[in-house]
PDB file of C-alpha atoms in Angstrom:
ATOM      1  CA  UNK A   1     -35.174 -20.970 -81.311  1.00  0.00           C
ATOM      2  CA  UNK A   2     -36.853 -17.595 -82.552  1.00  0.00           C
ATOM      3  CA  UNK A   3     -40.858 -18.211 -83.027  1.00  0.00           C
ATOM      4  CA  UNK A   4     -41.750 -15.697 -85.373  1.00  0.00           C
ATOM      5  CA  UNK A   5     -45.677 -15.182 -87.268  1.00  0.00           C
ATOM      6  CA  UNK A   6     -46.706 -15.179 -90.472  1.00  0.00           C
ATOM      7  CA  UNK A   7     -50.485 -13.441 -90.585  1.00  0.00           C
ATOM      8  CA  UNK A   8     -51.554 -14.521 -94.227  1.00  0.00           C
ATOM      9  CA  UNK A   9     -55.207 -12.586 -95.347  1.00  0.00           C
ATOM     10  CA  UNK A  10     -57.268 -14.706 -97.366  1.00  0.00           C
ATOM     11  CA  UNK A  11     -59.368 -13.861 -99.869  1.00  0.00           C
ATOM     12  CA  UNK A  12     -56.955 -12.249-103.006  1.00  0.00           C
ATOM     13  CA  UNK A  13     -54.232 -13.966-101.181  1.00  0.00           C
ATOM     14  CA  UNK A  14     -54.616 -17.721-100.471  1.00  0.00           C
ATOM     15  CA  UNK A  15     -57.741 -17.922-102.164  1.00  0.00           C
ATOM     16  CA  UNK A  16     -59.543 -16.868-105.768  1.00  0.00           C
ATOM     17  CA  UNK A  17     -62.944 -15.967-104.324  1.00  0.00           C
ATOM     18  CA  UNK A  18     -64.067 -13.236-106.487  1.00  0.00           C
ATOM     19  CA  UNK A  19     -66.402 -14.825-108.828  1.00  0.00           C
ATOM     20  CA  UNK A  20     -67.999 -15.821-105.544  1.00  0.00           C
ATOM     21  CA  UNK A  21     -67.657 -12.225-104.192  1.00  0.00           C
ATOM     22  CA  UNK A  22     -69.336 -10.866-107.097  1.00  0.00           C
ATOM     23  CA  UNK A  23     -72.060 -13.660-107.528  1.00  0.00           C
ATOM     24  CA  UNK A  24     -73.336 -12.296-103.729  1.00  0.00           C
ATOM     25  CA  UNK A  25     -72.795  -8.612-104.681  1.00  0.00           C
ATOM     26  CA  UNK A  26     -75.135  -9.460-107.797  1.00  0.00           C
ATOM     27  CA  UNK A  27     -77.454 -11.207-105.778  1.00  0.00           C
ATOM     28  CA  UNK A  28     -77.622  -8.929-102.789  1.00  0.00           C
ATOM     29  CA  UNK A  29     -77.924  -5.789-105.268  1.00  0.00           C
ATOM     30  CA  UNK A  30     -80.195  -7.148-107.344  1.00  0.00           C
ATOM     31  CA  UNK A  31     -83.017  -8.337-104.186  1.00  0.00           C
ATOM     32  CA  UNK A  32     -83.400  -4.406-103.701  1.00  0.00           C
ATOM     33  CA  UNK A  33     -83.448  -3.682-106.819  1.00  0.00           C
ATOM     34  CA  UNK A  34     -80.641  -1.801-107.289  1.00  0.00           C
ATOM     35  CA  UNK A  35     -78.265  -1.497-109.926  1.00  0.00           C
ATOM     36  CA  UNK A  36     -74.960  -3.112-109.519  1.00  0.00           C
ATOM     37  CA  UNK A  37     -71.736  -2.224-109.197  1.00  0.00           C
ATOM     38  CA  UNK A  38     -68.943  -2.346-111.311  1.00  0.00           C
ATOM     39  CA  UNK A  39     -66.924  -5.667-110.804  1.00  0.00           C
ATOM     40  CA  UNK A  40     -63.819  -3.587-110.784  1.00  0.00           C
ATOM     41  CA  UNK A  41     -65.368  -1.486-107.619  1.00  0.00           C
ATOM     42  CA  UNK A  42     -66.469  -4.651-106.286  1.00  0.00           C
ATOM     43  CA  UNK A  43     -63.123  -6.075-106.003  1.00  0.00           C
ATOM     44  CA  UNK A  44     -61.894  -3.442-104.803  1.00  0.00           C
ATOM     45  CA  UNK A  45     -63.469  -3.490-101.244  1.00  0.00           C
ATOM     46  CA  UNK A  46     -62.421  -6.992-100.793  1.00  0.00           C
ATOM     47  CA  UNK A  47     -60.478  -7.550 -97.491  1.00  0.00           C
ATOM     48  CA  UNK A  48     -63.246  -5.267 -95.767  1.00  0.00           C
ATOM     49  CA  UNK A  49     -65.976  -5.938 -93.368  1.00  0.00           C
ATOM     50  CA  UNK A  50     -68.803  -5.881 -95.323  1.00  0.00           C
ATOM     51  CA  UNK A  51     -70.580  -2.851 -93.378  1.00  0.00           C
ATOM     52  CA  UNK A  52     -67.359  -0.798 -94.634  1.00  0.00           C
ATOM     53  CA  UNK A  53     -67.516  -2.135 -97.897  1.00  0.00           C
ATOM     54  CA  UNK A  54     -70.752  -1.431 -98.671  1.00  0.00           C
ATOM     55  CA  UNK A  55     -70.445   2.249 -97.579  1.00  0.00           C
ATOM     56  CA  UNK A  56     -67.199   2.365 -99.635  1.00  0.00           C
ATOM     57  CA  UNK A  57     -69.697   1.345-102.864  1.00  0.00           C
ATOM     58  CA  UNK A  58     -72.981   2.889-102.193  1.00  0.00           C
ATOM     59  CA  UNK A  59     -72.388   6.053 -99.757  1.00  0.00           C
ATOM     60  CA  UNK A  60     -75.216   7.510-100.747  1.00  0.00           C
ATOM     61  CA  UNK A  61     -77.918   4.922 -99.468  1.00  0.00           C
ATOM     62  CA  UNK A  62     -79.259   5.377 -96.093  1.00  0.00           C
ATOM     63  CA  UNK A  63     -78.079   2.670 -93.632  1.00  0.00           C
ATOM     64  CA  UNK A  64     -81.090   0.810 -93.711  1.00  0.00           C
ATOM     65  CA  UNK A  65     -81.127   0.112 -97.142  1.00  0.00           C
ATOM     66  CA  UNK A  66     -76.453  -0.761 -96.661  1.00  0.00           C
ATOM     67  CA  UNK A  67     -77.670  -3.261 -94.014  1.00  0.00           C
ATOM     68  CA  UNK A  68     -80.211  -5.063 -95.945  1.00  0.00           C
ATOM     69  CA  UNK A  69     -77.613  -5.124 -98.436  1.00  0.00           C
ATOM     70  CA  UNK A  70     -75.055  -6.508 -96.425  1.00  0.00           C
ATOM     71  CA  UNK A  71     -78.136  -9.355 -95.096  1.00  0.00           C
ATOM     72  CA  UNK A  72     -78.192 -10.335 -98.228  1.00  0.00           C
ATOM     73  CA  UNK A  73     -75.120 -10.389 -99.317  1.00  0.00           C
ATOM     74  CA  UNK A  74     -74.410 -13.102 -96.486  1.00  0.00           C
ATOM     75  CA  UNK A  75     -77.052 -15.016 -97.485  1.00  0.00           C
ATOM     76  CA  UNK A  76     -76.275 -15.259-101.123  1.00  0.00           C
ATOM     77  CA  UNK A  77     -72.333 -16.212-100.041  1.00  0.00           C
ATOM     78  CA  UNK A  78     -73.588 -19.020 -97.957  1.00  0.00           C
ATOM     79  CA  UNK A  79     -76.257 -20.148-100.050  1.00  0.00           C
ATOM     80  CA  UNK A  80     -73.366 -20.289-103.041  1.00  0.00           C
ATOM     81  CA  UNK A  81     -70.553 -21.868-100.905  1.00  0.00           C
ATOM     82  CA  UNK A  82     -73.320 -24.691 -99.921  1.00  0.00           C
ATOM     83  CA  UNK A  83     -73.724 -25.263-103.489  1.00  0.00           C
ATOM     84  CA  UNK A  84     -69.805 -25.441-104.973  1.00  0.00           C
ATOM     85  CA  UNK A  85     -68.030 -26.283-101.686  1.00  0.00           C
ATOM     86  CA  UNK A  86     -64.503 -26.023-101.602  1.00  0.00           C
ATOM     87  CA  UNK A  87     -64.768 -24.798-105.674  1.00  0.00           C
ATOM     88  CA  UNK A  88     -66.391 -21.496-104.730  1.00  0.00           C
ATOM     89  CA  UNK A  89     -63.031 -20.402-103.731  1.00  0.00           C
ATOM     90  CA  UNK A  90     -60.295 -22.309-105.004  1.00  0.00           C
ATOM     91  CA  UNK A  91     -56.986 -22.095-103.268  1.00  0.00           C
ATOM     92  CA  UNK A  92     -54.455 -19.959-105.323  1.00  0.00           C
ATOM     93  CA  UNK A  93     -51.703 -22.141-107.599  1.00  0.00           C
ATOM     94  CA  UNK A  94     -48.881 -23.062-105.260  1.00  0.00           C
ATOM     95  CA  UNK A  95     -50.906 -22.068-101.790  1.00  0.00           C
ATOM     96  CA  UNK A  96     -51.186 -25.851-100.435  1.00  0.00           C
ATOM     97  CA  UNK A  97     -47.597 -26.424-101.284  1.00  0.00           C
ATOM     98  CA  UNK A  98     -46.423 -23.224 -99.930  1.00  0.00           C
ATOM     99  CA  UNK A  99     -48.581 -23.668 -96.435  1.00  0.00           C
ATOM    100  CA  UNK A 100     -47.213 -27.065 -96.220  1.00  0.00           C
ATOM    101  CA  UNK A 101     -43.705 -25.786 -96.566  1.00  0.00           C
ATOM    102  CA  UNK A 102     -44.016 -23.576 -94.151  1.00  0.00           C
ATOM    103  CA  UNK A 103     -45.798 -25.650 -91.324  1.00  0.00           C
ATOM    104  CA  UNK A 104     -42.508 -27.722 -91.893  1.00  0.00           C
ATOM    105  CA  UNK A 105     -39.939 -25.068 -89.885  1.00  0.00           C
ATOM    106  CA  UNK A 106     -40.573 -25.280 -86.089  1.00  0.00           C
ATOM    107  CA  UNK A 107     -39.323 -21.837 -85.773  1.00  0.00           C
ATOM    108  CA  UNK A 108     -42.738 -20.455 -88.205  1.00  0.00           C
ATOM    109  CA  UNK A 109     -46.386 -20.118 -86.928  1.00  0.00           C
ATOM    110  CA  UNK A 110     -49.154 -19.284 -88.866  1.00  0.00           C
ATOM    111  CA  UNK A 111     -52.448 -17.316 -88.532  1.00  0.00           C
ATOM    112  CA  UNK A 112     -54.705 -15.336 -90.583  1.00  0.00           C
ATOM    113  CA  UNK A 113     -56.199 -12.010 -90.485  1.00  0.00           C
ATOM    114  CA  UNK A 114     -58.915 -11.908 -93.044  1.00  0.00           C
ATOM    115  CA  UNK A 115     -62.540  -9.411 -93.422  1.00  0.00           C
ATOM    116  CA  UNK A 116     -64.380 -12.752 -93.484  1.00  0.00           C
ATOM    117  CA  UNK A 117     -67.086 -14.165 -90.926  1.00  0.00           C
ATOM    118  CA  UNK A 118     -66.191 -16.698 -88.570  1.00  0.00           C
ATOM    119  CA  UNK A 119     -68.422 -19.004 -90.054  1.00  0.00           C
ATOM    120  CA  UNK A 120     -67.033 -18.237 -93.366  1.00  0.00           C
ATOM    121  CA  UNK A 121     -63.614 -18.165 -92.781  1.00  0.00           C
ATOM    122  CA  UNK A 122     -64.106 -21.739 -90.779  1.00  0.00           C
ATOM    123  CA  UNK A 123     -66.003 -23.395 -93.410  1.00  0.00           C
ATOM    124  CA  UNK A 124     -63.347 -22.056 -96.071  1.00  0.00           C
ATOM    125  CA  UNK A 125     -60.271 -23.911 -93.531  1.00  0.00           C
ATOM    126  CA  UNK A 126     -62.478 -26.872 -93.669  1.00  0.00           C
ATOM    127  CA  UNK A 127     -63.328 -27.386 -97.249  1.00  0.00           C
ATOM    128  CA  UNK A 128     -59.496 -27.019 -98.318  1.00  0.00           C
ATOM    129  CA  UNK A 129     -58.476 -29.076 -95.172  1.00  0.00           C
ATOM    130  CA  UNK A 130     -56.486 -26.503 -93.816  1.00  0.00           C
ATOM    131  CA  UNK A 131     -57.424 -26.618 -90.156  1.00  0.00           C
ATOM    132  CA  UNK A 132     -53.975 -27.740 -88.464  1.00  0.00           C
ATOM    133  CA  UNK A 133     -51.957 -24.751 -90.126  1.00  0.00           C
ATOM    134  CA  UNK A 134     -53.082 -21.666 -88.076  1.00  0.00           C
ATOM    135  CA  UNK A 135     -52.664 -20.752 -84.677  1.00  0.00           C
ATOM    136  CA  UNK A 136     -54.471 -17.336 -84.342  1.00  0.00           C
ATOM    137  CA  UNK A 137     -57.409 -16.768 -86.758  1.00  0.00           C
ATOM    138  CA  UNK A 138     -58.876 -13.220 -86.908  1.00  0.00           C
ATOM    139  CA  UNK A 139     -62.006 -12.668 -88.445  1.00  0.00           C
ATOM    140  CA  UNK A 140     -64.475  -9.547 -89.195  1.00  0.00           C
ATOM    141  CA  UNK A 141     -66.703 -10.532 -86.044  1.00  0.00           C
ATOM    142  CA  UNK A 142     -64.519  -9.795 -83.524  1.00  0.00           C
ATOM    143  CA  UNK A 143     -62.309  -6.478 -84.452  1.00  0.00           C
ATOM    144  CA  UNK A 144     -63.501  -3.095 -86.238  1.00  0.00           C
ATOM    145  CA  UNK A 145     -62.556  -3.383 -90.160  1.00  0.00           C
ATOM    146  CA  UNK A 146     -59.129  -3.262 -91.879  1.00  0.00           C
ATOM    147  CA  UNK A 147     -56.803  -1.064 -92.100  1.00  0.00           C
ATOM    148  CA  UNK A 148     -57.476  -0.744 -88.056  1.00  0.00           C
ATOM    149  CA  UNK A 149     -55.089  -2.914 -86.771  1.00  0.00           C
ATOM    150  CA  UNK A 150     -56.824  -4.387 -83.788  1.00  0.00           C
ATOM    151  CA  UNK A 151     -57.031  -7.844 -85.721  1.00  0.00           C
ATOM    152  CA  UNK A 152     -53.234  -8.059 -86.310  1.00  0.00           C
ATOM    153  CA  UNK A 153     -52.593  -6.927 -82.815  1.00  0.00           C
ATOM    154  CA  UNK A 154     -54.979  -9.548 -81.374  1.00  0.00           C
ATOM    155  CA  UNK A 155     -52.965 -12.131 -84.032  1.00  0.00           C
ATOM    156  CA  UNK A 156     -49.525 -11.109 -82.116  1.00  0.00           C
ATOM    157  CA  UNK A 157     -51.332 -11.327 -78.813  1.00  0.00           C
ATOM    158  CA  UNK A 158     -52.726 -14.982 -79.152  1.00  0.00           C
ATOM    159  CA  UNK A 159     -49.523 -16.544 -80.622  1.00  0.00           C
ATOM    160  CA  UNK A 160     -47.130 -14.443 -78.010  1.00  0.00           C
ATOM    161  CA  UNK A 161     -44.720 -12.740 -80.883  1.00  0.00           C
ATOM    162  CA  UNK A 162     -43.693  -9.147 -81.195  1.00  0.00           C
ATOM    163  CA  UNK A 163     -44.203  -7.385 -84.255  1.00  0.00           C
ATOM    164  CA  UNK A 164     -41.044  -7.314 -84.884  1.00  0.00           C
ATOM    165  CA  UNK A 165     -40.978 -11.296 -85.693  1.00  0.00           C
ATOM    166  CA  UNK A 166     -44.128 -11.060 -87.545  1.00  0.00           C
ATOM    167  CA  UNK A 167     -45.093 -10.716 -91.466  1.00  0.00           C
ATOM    168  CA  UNK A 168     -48.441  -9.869 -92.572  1.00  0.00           C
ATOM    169  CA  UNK A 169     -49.147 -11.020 -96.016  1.00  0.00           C
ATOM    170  CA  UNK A 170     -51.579 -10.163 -98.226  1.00  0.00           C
ATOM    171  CA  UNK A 171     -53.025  -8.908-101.363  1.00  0.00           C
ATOM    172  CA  UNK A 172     -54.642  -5.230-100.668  1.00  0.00           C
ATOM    173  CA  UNK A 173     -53.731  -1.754 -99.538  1.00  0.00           C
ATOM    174  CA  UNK A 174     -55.666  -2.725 -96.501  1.00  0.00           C
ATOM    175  CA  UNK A 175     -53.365  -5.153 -95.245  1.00  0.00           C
ATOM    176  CA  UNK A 176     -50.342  -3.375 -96.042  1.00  0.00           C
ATOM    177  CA  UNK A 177     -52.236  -0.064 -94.262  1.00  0.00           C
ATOM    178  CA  UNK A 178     -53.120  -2.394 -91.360  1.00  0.00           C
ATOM    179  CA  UNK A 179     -49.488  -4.081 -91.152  1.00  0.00           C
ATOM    180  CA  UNK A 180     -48.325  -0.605 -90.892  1.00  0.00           C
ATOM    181  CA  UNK A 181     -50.555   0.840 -88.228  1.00  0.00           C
ATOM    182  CA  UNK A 182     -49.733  -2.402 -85.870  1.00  0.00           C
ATOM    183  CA  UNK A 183     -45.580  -2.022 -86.427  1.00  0.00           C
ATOM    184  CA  UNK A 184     -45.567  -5.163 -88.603  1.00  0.00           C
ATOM    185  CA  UNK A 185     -43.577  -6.022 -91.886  1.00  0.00           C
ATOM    186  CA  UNK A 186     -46.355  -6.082 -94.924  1.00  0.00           C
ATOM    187  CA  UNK A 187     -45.771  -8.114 -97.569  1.00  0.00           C
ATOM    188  CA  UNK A 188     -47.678  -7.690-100.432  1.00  0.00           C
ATOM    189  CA  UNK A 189     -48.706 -10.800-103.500  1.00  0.00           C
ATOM    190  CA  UNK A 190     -49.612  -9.074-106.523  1.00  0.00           C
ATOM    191  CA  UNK A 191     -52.252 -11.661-107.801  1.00  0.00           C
ATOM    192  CA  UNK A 192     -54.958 -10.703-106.109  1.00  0.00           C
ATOM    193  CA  UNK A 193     -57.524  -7.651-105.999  1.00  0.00           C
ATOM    194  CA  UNK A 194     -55.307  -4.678-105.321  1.00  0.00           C
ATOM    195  CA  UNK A 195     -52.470  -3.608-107.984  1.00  0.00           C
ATOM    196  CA  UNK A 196     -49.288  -3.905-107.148  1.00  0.00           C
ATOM    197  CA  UNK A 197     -48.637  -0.359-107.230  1.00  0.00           C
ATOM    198  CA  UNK A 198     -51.719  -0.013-104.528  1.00  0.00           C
ATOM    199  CA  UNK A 199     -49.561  -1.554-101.967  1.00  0.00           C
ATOM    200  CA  UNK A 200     -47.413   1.486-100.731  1.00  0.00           C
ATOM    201  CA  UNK A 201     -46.642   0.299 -97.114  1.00  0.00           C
ATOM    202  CA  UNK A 202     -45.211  -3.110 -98.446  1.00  0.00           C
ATOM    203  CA  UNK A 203     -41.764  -4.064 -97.520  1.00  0.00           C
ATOM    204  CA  UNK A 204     -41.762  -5.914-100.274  1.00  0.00           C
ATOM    205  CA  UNK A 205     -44.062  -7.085-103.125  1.00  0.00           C
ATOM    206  CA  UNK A 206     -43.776 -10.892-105.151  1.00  0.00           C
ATOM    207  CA  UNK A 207     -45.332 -12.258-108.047  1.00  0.00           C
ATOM    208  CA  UNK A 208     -45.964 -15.683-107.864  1.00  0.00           C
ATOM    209  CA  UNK A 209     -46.278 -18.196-104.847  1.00  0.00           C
ATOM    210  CA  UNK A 210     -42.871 -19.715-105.201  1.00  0.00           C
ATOM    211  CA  UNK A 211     -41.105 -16.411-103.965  1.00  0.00           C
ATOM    212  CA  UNK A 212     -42.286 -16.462-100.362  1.00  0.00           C
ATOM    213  CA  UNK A 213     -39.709 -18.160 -98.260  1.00  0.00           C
ATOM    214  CA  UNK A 214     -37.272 -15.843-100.006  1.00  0.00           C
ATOM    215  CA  UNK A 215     -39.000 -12.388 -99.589  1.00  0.00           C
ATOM    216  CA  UNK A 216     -40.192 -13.643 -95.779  1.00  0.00           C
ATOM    217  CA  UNK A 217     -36.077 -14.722 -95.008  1.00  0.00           C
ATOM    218  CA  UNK A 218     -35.247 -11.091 -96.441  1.00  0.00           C
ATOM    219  CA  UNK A 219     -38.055  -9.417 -94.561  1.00  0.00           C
ATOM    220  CA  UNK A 220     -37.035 -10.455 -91.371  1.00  0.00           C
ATOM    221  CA  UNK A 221     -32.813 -10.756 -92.448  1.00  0.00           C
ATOM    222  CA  UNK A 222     -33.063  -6.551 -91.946  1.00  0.00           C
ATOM    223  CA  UNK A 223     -35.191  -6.781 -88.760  1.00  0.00           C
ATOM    224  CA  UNK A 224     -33.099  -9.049 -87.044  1.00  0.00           C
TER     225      UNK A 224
END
C-alpha cells in the first residue's frame, strides 16, 4: 500500500473565516486607536503568523505598538469565536463531504499546516467535529511563519511520508511558496484569500471542492 499526505491549510481553504479575521483586525486596530486597514490588505496576510502579518500591514509602527496589536487581536478572535461558535468560521461548501471522502481510502492521511494558534486551530477541529481526520497538525506556535517550510517538514516528519507522496493544499501564495521550499506538490483552491493568479508555485489550481480527488490523483499520477 503507498501512504501518501495530504497537508490541507485552513483558513481560505477549509474554512470562510474572514469576516472573523477582519472583526479582530477592527477590534485590535481600533483599541490603539489606529486607523484600520483595508479589508483587501487584511486578507491578504491571512495564512501568516500574526507577528508577520502585522509587520506586513503596519511596517512603520515600532514593535511595541505591532505586539499590542497582535494582543489584541487574539483577544478579540477568542472573545468572537466564544460568542458564534462553530458559525464564526463556517466550513467551506463541499469541505465535510470532501474530508469524509478522503478519510475513506486507507492509502490517504491527513494533516494540516495552518498560521493559526494551537488553541485556535483546536477549538476550530472541535466546533466542526473534525478531530478524527488529521494525523499531524501544525500550528503558528511551534514553527517560524509561512512560506518557511519548517511546518510542512515537521507535517512529513510526524506522519513518516516523503515529500514526494505528499500534497499541500491551500488557498495563498504562502502555501504554495512554503510547498515549494519543503519539495512538496502545492495545490492551490481559488476560493479563498489569494487570487488564483497569486499562486505561481501551484502544480495545479481548482475551482470548486468537487475537483480534489481528481487534481490530487493527477498530482501524484506524474510523481509516481
Amino acid at each position: 500500500m503507498r501512504l501518501r499526505l495530504v497537508v490541507f491549510d485552513v483558513d481560505g481553504t477549509l474554512v470562510d473565516s474572514q469576516a472573523s479575521i477582519v472583526a479582530a483586525m477592527t477590534g485590535a486596530f481600533g483599541a490603539e486607536g489606529l486607523m484600520v486597514p483595508e479589508r483587501a490588505a487584511i486578507l491578504s496576510i491571512v495564512g501568516l503568523s500574526l507577528d508577520h502579518a502585522m509587520l506586513r500591514l503596519v511596517p512603520e509602527l515600532a514593535a511595541e505598538t505591532r505586539a499590542r496589536l497582535v494582543d489584541g487581536y487574539k483577544a478579540a478572535y477568542h472573545a468572537h469565536r466564544l460568542e458564534q461558535g462553530a458559525a464564526h468560521s463556517p466550513l467551506f461548501p463541499g469541505v465535510a463531504e470532501a474530508l469524509e471522502n478522503l478519510s475513506g481510502n486507507p492509502e490517504i492521511l491527513m494533516g494540516v499546516a495552518t498560521g493559526k494558534s494551537r488553541r485556535g486551530l483546536d477549538a476550530l477541529i472541535e466546533a466542526h467535529g473534525l478531530e478524527r481526520y488529521f494525523v499531524t497538525r501544525q500550528v503558528a506556535d511551534d514553527h517560524p511563519s509561512k512560506p518557511h517550510p519548517a511546518m510542512l517538514l515537521a507535517a512529513l516528519d510526524e506522519a513518516g511520508i516523503g515529500a514526494e507522496e505528499a500534497i499541500m493544499v491551500g488557498d495563498t501564495s504562502y502555501d504554495m511558496d512554503m510547498a515549494h521550499a519543503a519539495g512538496v506538490p502545492g495545490l492551490g483552491v481559488s476560493w479563498g484569500y489569494h487570487a488564483p493568479e497569486m499562486l505561481k508555485n501551484a502544480a495545479s489550481v481548482i475551482h470548486q471542492v468537487g475537483d480534489l480527488p481528481v487534481a490530487l490523483d493527477r498530482i501524484w499520477e506524474k510523481t509516481a
